[in-house]
Each structure stands twice: as structure tokens, then as C-alpha cells.
Coordinates of N, CA and C in Angstrom, one line a residue:
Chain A
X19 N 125.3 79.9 -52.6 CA 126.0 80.6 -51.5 C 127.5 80.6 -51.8
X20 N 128.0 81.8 -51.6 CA 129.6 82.0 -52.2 C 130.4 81.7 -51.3
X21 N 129.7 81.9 -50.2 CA 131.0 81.7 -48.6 C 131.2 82.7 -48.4
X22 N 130.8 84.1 -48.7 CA 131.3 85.4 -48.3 C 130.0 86.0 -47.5
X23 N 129.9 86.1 -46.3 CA 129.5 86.8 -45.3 C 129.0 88.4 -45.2
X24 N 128.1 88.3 -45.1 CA 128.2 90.2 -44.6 C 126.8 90.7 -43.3
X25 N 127.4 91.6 -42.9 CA 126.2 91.7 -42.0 C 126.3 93.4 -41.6
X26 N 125.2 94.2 -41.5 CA 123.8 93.3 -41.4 C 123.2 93.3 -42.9
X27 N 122.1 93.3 -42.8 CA 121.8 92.8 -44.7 C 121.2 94.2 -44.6
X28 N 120.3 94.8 -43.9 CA 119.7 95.9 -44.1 C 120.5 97.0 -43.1
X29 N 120.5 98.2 -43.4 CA 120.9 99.2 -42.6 C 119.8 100.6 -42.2
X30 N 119.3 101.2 -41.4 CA 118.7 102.6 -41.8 C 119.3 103.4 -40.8
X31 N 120.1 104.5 -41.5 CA 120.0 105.5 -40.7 C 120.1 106.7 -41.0
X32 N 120.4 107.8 -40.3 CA 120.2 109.4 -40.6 C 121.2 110.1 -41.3
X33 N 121.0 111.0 -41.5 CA 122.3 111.5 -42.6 C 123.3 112.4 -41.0
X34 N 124.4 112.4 -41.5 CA 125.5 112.8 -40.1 C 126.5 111.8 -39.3
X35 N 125.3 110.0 -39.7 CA 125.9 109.4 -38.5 C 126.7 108.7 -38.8
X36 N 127.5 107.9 -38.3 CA 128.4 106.8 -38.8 C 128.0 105.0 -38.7
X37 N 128.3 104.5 -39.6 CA 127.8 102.9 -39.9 C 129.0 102.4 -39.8
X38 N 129.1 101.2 -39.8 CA 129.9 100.1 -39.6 C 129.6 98.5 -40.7
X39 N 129.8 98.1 -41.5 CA 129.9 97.2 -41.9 C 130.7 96.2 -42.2
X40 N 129.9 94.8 -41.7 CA 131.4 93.9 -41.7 C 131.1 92.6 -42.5
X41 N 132.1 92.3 -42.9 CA 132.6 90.9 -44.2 C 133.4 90.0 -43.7
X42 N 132.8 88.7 -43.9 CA 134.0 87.5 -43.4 C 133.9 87.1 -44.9
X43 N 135.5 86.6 -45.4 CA 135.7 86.4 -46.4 C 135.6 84.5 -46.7
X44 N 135.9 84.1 -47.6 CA 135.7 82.4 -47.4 C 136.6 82.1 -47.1
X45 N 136.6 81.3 -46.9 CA 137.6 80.1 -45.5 C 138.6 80.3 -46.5
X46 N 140.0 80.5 -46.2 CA 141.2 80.5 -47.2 C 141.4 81.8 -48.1
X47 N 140.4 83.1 -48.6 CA 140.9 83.5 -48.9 C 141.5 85.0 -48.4
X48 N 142.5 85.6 -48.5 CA 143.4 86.6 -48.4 C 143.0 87.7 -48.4
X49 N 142.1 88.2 -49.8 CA 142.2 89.5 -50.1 C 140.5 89.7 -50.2
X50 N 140.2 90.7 -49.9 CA 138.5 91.2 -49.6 C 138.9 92.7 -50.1
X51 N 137.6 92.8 -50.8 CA 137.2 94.2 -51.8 C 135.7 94.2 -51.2
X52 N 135.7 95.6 -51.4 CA 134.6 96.6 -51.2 C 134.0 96.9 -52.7
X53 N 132.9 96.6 -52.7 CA 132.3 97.4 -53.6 C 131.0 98.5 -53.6
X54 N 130.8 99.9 -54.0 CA 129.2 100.0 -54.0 C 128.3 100.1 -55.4
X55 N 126.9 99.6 -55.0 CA 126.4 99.3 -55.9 C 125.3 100.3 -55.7
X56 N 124.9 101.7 -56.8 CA 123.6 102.6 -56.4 C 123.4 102.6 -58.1
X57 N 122.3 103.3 -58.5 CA 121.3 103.3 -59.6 C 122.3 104.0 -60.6
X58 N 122.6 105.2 -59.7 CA 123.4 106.1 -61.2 C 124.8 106.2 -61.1
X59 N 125.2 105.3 -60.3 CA 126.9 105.1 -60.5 C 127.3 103.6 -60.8
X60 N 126.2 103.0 -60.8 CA 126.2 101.9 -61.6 C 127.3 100.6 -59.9
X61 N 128.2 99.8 -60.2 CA 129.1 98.8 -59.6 C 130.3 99.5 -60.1
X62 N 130.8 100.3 -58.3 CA 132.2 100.9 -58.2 C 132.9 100.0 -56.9
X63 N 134.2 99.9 -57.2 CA 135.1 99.5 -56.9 C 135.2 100.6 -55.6
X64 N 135.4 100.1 -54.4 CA 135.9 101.1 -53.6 C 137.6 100.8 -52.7
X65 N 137.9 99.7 -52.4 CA 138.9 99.2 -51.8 C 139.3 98.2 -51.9
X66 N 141.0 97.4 -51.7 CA 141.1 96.2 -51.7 C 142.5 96.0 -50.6
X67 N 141.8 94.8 -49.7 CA 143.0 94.9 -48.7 C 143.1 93.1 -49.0
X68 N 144.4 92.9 -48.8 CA 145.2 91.7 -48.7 C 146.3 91.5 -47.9
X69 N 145.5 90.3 -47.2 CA 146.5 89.7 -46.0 C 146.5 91.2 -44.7
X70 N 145.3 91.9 -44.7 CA 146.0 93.0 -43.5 C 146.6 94.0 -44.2
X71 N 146.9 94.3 -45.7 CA 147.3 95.4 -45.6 C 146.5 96.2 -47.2
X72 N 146.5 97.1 -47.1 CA 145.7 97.6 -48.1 C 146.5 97.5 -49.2
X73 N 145.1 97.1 -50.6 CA 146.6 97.3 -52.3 C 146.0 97.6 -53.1
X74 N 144.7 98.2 -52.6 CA 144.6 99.0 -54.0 C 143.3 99.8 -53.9
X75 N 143.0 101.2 -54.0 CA 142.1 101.9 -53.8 C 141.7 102.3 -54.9
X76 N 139.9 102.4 -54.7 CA 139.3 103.0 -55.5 C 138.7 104.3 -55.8
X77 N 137.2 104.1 -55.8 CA 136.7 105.8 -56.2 C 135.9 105.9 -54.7
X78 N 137.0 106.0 -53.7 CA 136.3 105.8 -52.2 C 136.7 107.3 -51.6
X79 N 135.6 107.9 -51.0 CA 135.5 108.7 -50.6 C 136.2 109.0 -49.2
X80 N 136.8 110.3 -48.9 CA 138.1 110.5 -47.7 C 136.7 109.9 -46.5
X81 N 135.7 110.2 -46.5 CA 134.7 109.9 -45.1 C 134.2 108.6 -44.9
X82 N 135.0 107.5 -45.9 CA 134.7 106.3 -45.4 C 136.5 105.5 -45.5
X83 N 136.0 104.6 -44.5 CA 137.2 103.9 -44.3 C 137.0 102.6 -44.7
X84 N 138.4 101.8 -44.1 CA 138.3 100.3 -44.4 C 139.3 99.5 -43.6
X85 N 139.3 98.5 -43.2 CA 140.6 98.0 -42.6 C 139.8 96.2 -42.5
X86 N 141.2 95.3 -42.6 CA 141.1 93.8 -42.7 C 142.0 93.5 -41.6
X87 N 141.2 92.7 -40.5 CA 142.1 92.6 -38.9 C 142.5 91.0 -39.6
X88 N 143.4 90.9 -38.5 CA 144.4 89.5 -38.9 C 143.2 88.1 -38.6
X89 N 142.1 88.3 -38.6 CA 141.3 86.8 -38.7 C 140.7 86.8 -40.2
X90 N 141.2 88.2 -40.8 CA 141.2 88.5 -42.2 C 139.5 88.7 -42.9
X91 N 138.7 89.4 -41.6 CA 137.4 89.6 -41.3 C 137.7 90.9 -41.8
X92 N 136.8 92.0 -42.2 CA 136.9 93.4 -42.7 C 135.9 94.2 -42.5
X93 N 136.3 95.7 -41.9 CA 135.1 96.2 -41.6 C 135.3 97.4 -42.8
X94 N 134.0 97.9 -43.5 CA 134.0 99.0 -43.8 C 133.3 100.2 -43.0
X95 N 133.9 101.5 -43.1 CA 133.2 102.3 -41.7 C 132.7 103.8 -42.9
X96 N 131.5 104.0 -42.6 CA 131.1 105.1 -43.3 C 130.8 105.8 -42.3
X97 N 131.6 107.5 -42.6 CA 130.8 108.5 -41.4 C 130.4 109.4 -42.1
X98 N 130.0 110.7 -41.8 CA 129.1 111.6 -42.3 C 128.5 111.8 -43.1
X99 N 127.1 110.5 -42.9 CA 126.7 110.2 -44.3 C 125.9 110.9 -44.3
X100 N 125.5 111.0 -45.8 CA 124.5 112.1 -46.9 C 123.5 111.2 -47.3
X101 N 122.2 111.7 -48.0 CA 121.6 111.1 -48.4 C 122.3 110.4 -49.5
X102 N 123.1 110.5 -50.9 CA 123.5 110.3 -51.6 C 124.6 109.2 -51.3
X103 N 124.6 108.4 -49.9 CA 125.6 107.3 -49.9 C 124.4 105.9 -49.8
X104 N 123.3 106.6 -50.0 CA 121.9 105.2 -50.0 C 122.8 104.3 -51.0
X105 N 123.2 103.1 -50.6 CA 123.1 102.2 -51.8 C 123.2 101.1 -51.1
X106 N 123.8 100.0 -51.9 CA 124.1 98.6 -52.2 C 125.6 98.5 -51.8
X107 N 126.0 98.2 -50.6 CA 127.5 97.6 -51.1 C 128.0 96.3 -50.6
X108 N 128.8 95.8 -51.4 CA 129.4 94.7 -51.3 C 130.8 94.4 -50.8
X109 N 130.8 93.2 -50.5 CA 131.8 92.9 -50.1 C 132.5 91.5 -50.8
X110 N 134.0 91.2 -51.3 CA 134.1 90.3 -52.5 C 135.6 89.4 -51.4
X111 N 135.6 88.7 -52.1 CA 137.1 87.6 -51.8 C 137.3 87.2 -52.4
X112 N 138.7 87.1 -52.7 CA 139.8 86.3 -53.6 C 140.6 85.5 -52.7
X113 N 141.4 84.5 -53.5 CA 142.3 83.6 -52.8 C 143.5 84.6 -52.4
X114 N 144.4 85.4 -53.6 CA 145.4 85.8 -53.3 C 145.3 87.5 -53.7
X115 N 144.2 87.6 -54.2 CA 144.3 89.2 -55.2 C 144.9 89.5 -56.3
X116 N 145.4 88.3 -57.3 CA 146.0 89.2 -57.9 C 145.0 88.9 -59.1
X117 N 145.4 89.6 -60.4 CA 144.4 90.0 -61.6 C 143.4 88.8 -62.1
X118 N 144.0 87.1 -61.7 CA 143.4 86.2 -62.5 C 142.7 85.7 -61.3
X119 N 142.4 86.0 -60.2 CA 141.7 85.9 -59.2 C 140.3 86.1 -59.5
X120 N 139.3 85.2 -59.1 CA 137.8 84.5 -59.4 C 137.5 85.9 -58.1
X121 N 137.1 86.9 -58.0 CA 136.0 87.5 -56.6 C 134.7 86.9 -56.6
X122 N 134.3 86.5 -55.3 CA 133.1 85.8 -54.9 C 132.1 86.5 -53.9
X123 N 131.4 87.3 -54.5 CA 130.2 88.1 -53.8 C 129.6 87.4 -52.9
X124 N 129.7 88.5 -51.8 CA 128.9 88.6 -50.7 C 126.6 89.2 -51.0
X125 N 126.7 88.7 -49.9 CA 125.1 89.1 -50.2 C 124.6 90.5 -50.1
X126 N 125.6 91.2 -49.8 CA 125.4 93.0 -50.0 C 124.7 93.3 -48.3
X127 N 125.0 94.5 -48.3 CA 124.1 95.5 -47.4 C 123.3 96.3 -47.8
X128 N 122.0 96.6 -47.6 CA 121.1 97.8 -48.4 C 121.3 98.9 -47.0
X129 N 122.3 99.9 -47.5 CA 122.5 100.8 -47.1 C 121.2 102.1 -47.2
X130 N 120.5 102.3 -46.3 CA 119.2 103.7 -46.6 C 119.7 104.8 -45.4
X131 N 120.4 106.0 -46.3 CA 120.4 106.9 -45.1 C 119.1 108.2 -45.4
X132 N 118.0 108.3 -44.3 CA 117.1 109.1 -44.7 C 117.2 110.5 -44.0
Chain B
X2 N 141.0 105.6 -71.6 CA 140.5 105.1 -70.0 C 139.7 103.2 -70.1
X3 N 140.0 102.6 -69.3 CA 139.9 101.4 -69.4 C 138.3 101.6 -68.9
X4 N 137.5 100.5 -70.1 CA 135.9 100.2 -69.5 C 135.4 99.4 -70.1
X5 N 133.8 99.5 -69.8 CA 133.3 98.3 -70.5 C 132.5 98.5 -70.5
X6 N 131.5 98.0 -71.9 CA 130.2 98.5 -72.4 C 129.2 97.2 -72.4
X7 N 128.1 97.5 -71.9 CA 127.2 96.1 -72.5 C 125.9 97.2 -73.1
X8 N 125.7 97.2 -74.5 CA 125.1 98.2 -75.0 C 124.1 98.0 -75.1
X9 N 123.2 97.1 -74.7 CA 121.9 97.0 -74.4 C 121.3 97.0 -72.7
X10 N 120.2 97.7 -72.5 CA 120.0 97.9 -71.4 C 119.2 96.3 -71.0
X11 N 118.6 96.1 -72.2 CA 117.5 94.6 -72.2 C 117.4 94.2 -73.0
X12 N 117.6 92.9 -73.1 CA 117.5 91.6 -74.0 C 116.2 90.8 -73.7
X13 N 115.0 90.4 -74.5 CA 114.2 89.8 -74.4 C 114.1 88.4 -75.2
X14 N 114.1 87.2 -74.6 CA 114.2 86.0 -75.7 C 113.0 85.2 -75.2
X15 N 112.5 84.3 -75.9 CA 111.5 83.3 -75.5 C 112.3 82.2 -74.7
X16 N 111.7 81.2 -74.0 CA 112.4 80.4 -73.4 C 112.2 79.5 -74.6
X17 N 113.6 78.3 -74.5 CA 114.0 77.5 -75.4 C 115.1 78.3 -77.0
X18 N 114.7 79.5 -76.8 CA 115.7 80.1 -77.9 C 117.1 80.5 -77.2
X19 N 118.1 80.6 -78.1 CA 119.0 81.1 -78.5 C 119.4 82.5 -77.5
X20 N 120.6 82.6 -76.3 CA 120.4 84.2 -76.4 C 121.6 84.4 -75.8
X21 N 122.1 85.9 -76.6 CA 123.6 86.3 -76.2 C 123.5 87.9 -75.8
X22 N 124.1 88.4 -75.0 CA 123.9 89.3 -73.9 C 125.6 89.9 -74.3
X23 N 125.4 91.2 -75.0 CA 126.6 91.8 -75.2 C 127.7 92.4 -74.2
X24 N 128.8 92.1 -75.0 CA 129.8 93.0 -74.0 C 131.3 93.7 -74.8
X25 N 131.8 94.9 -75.0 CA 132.9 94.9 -75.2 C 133.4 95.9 -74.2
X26 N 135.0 95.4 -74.3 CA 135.9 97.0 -73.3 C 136.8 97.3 -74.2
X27 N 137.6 98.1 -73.6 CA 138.4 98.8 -73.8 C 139.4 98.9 -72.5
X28 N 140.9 98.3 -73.1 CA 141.4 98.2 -71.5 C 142.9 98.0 -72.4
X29 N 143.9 98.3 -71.7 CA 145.5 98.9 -71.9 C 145.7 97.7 -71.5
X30 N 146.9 96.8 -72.2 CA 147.6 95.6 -71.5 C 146.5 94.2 -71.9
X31 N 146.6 93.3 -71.1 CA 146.2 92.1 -71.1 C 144.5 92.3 -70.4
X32 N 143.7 91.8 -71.2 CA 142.5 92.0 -70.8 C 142.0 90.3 -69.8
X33 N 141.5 91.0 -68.9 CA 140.8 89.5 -68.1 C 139.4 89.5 -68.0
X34 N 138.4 89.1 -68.6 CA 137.2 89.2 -68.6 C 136.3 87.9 -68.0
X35 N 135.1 89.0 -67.1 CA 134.5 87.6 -66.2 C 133.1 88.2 -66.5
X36 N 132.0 87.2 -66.5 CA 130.4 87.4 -66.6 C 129.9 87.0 -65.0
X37 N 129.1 88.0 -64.2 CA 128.3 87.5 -63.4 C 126.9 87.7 -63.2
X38 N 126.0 87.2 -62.8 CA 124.8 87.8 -62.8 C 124.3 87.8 -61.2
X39 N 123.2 88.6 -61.1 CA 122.5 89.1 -59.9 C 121.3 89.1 -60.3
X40 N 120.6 88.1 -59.1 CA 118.8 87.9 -58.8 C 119.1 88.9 -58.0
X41 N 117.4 89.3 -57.8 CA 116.9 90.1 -57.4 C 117.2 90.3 -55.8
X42 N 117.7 91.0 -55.4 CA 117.9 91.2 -53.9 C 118.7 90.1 -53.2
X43 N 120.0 89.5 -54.4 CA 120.8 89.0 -54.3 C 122.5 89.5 -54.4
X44 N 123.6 88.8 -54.0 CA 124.8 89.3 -54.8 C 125.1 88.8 -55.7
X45 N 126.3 89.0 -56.5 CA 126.6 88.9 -57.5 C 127.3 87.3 -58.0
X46 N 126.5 86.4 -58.3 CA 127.3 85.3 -58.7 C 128.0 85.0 -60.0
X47 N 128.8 84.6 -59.6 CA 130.4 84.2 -61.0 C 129.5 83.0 -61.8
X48 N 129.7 83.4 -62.8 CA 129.6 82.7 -64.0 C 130.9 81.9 -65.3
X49 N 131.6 82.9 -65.5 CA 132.9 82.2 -65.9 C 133.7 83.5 -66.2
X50 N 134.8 83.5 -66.3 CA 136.1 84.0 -66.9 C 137.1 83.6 -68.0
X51 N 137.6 84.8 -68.7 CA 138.5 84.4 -69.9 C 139.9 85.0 -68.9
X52 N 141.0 83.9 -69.0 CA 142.4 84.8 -68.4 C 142.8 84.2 -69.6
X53 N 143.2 83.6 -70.2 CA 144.2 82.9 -71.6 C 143.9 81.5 -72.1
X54 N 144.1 81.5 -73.3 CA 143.9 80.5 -74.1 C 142.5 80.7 -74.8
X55 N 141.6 79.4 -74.9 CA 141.1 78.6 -75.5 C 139.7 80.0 -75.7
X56 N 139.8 80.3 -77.4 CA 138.7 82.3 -76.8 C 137.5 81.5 -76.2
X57 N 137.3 80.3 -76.6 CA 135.4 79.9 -75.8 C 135.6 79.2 -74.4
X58 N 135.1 79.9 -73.4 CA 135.0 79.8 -72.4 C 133.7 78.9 -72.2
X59 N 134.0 78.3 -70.6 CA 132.2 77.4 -70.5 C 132.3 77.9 -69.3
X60 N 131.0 77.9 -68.6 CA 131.0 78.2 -67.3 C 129.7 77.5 -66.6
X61 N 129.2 78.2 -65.8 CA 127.9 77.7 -64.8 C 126.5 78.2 -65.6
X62 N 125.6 77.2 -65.4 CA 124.7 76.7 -65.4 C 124.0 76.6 -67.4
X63 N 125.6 76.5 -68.3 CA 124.9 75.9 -69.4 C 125.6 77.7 -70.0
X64 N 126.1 78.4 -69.9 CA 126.1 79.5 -70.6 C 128.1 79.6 -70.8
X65 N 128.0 80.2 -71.7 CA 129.6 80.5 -72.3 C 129.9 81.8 -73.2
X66 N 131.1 82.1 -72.9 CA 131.4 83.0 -73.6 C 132.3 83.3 -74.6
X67 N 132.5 84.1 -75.4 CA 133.8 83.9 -76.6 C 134.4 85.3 -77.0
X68 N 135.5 85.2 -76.7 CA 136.6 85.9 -76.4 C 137.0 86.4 -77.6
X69 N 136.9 88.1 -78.5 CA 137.5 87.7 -79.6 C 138.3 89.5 -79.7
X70 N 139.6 89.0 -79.5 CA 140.3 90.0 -79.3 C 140.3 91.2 -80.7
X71 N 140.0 90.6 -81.5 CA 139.9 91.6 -82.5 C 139.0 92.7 -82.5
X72 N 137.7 92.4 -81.8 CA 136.2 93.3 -81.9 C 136.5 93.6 -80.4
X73 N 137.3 93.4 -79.6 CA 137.2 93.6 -78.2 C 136.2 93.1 -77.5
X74 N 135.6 91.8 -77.9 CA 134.5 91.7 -77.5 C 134.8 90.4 -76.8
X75 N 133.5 89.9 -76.2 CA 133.3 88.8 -75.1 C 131.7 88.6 -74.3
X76 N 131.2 88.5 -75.2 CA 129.7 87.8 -75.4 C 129.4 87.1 -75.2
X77 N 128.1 86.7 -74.1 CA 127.6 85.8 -73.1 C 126.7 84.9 -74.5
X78 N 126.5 84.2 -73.8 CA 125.9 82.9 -74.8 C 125.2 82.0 -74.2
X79 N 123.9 81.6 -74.8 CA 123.2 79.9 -73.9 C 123.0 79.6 -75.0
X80 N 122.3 78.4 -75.1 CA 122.1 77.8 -76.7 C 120.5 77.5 -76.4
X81 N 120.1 77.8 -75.4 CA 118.4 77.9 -74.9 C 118.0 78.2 -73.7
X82 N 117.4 79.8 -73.5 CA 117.1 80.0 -72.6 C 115.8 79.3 -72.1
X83 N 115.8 79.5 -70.3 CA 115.1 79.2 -69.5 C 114.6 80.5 -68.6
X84 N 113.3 80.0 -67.9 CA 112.7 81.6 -67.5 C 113.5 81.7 -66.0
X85 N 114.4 80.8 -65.4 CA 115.2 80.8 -64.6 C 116.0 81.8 -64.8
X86 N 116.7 82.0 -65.9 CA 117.5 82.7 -66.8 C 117.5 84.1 -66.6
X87 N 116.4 84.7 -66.1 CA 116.3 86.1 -66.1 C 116.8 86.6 -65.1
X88 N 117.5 87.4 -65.1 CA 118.1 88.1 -64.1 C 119.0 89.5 -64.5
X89 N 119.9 89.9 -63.7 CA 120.7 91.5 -64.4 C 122.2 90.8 -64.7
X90 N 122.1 90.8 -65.6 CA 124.5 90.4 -66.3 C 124.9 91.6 -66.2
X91 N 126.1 91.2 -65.4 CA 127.1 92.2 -65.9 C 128.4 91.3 -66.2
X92 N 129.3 92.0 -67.2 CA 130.4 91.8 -67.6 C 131.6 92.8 -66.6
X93 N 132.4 92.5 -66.6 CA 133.4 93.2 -65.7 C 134.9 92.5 -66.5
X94 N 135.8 93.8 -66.1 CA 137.0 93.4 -66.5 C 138.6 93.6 -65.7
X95 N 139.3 92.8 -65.5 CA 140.4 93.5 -64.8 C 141.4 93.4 -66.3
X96 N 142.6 93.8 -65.2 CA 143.7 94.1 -66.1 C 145.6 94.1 -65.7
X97 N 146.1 93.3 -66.5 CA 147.3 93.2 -65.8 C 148.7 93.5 -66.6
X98 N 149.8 93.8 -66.0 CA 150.1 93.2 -64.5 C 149.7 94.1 -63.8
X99 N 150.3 95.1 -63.8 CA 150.1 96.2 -63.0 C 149.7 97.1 -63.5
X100 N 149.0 98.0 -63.1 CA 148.5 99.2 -63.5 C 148.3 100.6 -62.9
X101 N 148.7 101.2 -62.9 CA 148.3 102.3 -61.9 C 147.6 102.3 -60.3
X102 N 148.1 100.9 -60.1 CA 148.2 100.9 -58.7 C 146.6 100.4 -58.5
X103 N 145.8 100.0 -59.4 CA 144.1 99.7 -59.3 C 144.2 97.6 -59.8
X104 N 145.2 97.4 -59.5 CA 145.3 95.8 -60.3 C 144.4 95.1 -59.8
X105 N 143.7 95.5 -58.4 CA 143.1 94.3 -57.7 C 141.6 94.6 -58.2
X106 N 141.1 95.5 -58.8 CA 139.8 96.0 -58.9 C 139.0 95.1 -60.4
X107 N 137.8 94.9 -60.1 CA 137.1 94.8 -61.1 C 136.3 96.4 -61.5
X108 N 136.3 96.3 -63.0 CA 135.7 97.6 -63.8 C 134.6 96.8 -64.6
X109 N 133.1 97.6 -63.9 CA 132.0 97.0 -64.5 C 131.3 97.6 -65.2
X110 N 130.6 96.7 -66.6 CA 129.8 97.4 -67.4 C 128.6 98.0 -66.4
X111 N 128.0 98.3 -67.2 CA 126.2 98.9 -66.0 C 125.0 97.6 -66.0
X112 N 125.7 96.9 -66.7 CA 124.4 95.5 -66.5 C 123.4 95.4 -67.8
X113 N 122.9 94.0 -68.5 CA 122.4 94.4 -69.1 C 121.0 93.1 -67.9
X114 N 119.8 93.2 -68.5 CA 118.4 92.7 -67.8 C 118.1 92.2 -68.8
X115 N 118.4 90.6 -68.3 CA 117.5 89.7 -69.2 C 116.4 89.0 -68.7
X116 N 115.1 88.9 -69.8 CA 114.0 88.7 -69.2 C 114.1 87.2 -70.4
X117 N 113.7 86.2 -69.8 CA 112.8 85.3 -70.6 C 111.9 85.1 -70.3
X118 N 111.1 84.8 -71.4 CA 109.2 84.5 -71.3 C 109.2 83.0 -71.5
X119 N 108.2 82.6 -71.0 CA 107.9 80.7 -71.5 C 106.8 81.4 -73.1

């Protein structure tokens, strides 16, 4: 168990709607990343906020969001989803974010939009 | 473009042999390289990291890697697998200090699937 939180573990929904997914990061650390994980894009990087503010963006799409509230808890928000947003994503923590920083996986969400 | 290859999709070993699970990148600046693996319908657990020094790394549960800046490489290693052992590696890499504004990101290979048999 890594100490990184997510919920819920499973998701289903329709293509159009919007999701909400949320990550508590481990006791102490700062900075939480987004990841997704699907078959033919393989583990992409989508976001990284530290301390509340965002520092570093990935291959994330303008229809999903992200934000870290000050209990340093993180929601990711996907709206008009497609079939082609079905995947795996993750949620990661670091102590401080910067490059020599250990990220500690969360147990993922299985995202299915049918 | 910074990345990283693990060129085998599967590695197959007996349990009690020998087994190393490929990896090289390609990456601009100071390379930081970490191994983690994933069970099945699990996340992704840390295994160990190279940031500097000593190229052989040791990490969790008996496995290491070695760092060798010449070949760009950084190859997983046990000295005997177990059928516990099987699961998907991936290698991933950051990169520093700064870079085009992506410093906090891990860049991952696509995994390779190791199976051991008894």
C-alpha cells in the first residue's frame, strides 16, 4: 500500500457526461500527478500540481481539468467524454515535485465510458 | 525527443534463473531513471531509482539495476526469479533541471511482461 488514495476504483458512464475523480495524496507530500493509463497510448503523463498550484502540464486534453485544494486532496474532472477516454488513470505523490522525487502510485480508477 | 524503450514486449525465465528486463532512453541533460512494476488490477509500485552515483542500484524485493551511461541503458536485474515475480515493468525516466516546463513528469517505456514458470 503506497498511501495514495483514489476513489472511486471503478467508474461507468455514457459518452457526453462529466466524471469527477479524486486523490488524497500521502500524509506529507506536496505535489500529486495525474496519470492515464489505456492500451494504445501506453502511461501518459497528464498534470502536476504542487502545494495548490499547478507546474507542469502534460498531453491533457482542453475537456479535462485538474485542481489540488489546500488539504492538498486533488480532483481530476473529465467532461465530454468519448468513448476513447475508457482507460486507467492514476493518481501519483511526491514529497516536493522536483525531478529526484520517488512518485508513489495510487490504485487507479477504471474509467469505462460506453 | 526524450523517451524510453524496453524492447521486449516479454521475457520468459524459469523460476530460480537469472532474469534481466531491458531498458534504454534517450533524454537531453541529466537522466533520472526509476523501475516500477504493476500486478494485475493493481497500481504501479516503486522499485528503485538511479539519481547519481554508485551506476548499481538495489532496490525492493531482491532486484537491481545498473546504470550505464555509455549504452544509455539501465537494466532490471534479479539473480533468481520467483513465480511471484511476474507481473508488467516499466522503466520511466525524468529529467533535469529544467526542461521545457514538463520537469515534474515521468516518461514511460510501454512495459515489458514478465512471466516466470516454476
Amino acid at each position: 500500500d503506497s498511501g495514495v488514495t483514489q476513489t472511486p476504483k471503478h467508474l461507468i458512464t455514457a459518452t457526453g457526461q462529466r466524471v469527477t475523480l479524486r486523490c488524497s495524496p500521502r500524509s506529507g507530500d506536496l505535489s500529486v500527478y495525474w496519470y492515464q493509463q489505456s492500451l494504445d497510448q501506453g502511461l501518459q503523463f497528464l498534470i502536476q500540481y504542487y502545494n495548490g498550484e499547478e507546474r507542469a502540464k502534460g498531453n491533457i486534453l482542453e475537456r479535462f481539468s485538474a485542481q489540488q485544494f489546500p488539504d492538498l486532496h486533488s480532483e481530476l474532472n473529465l467532461s465530454s467524454l468519448e468513448l476513447g477516454d475508457s482507460a486507467l488513470y492514476f493518481c501519483a505523490s511526491s514529497v516536493v515535485g522536483v525531478v529526484t522525487d520517488t512518485q508513489y502510485f495510487g490504485p487507479g480508477t477504471r474509467l469505462t465510458v460506453l | 525527443a526524450q523517451s524510453v524503450a524496453q524492447p521486449e514486449d516479454q521475457v520468459n525465465v524459469a523460476e530460480g534463473n537469472p532474469l534481466t528486463v531491458k531498458c534504454t532512453y534517450s533524454v537531453s541533460g541529466n537522466p533520472y531513471l526509476f523501475w516500477y512494476v504493476q500486478y494485475p488490477n493493481r497500481g504501479l509500485q516503486f522499485l528503485l531509482k538511479y539519481i547519481t552515483g554508485d551506476n548499481l542500484v538495489k532496490g525492493s524485493y531482491g532486484f537491481e539495476a545498473e546504470f550505464n551511461k555509455s549504452q544509455t541503458s539501465f537494466h532490471l536485474k534479479k539473480p533468481s526469479a520467483l513465480v511471484s515475480d511476474s507481473a508488467l515493468y516499466f522503466c520511466a525516466v525524468r529529467f533535469g533541471p529544467n526542461y521545457g516546463g514538463s520537469q515534474g513528469n515521468l516518461i514511460f517505456g510501454k512495459g515489458t511482461k514478465l512471466s516466470v514458470k516454476p
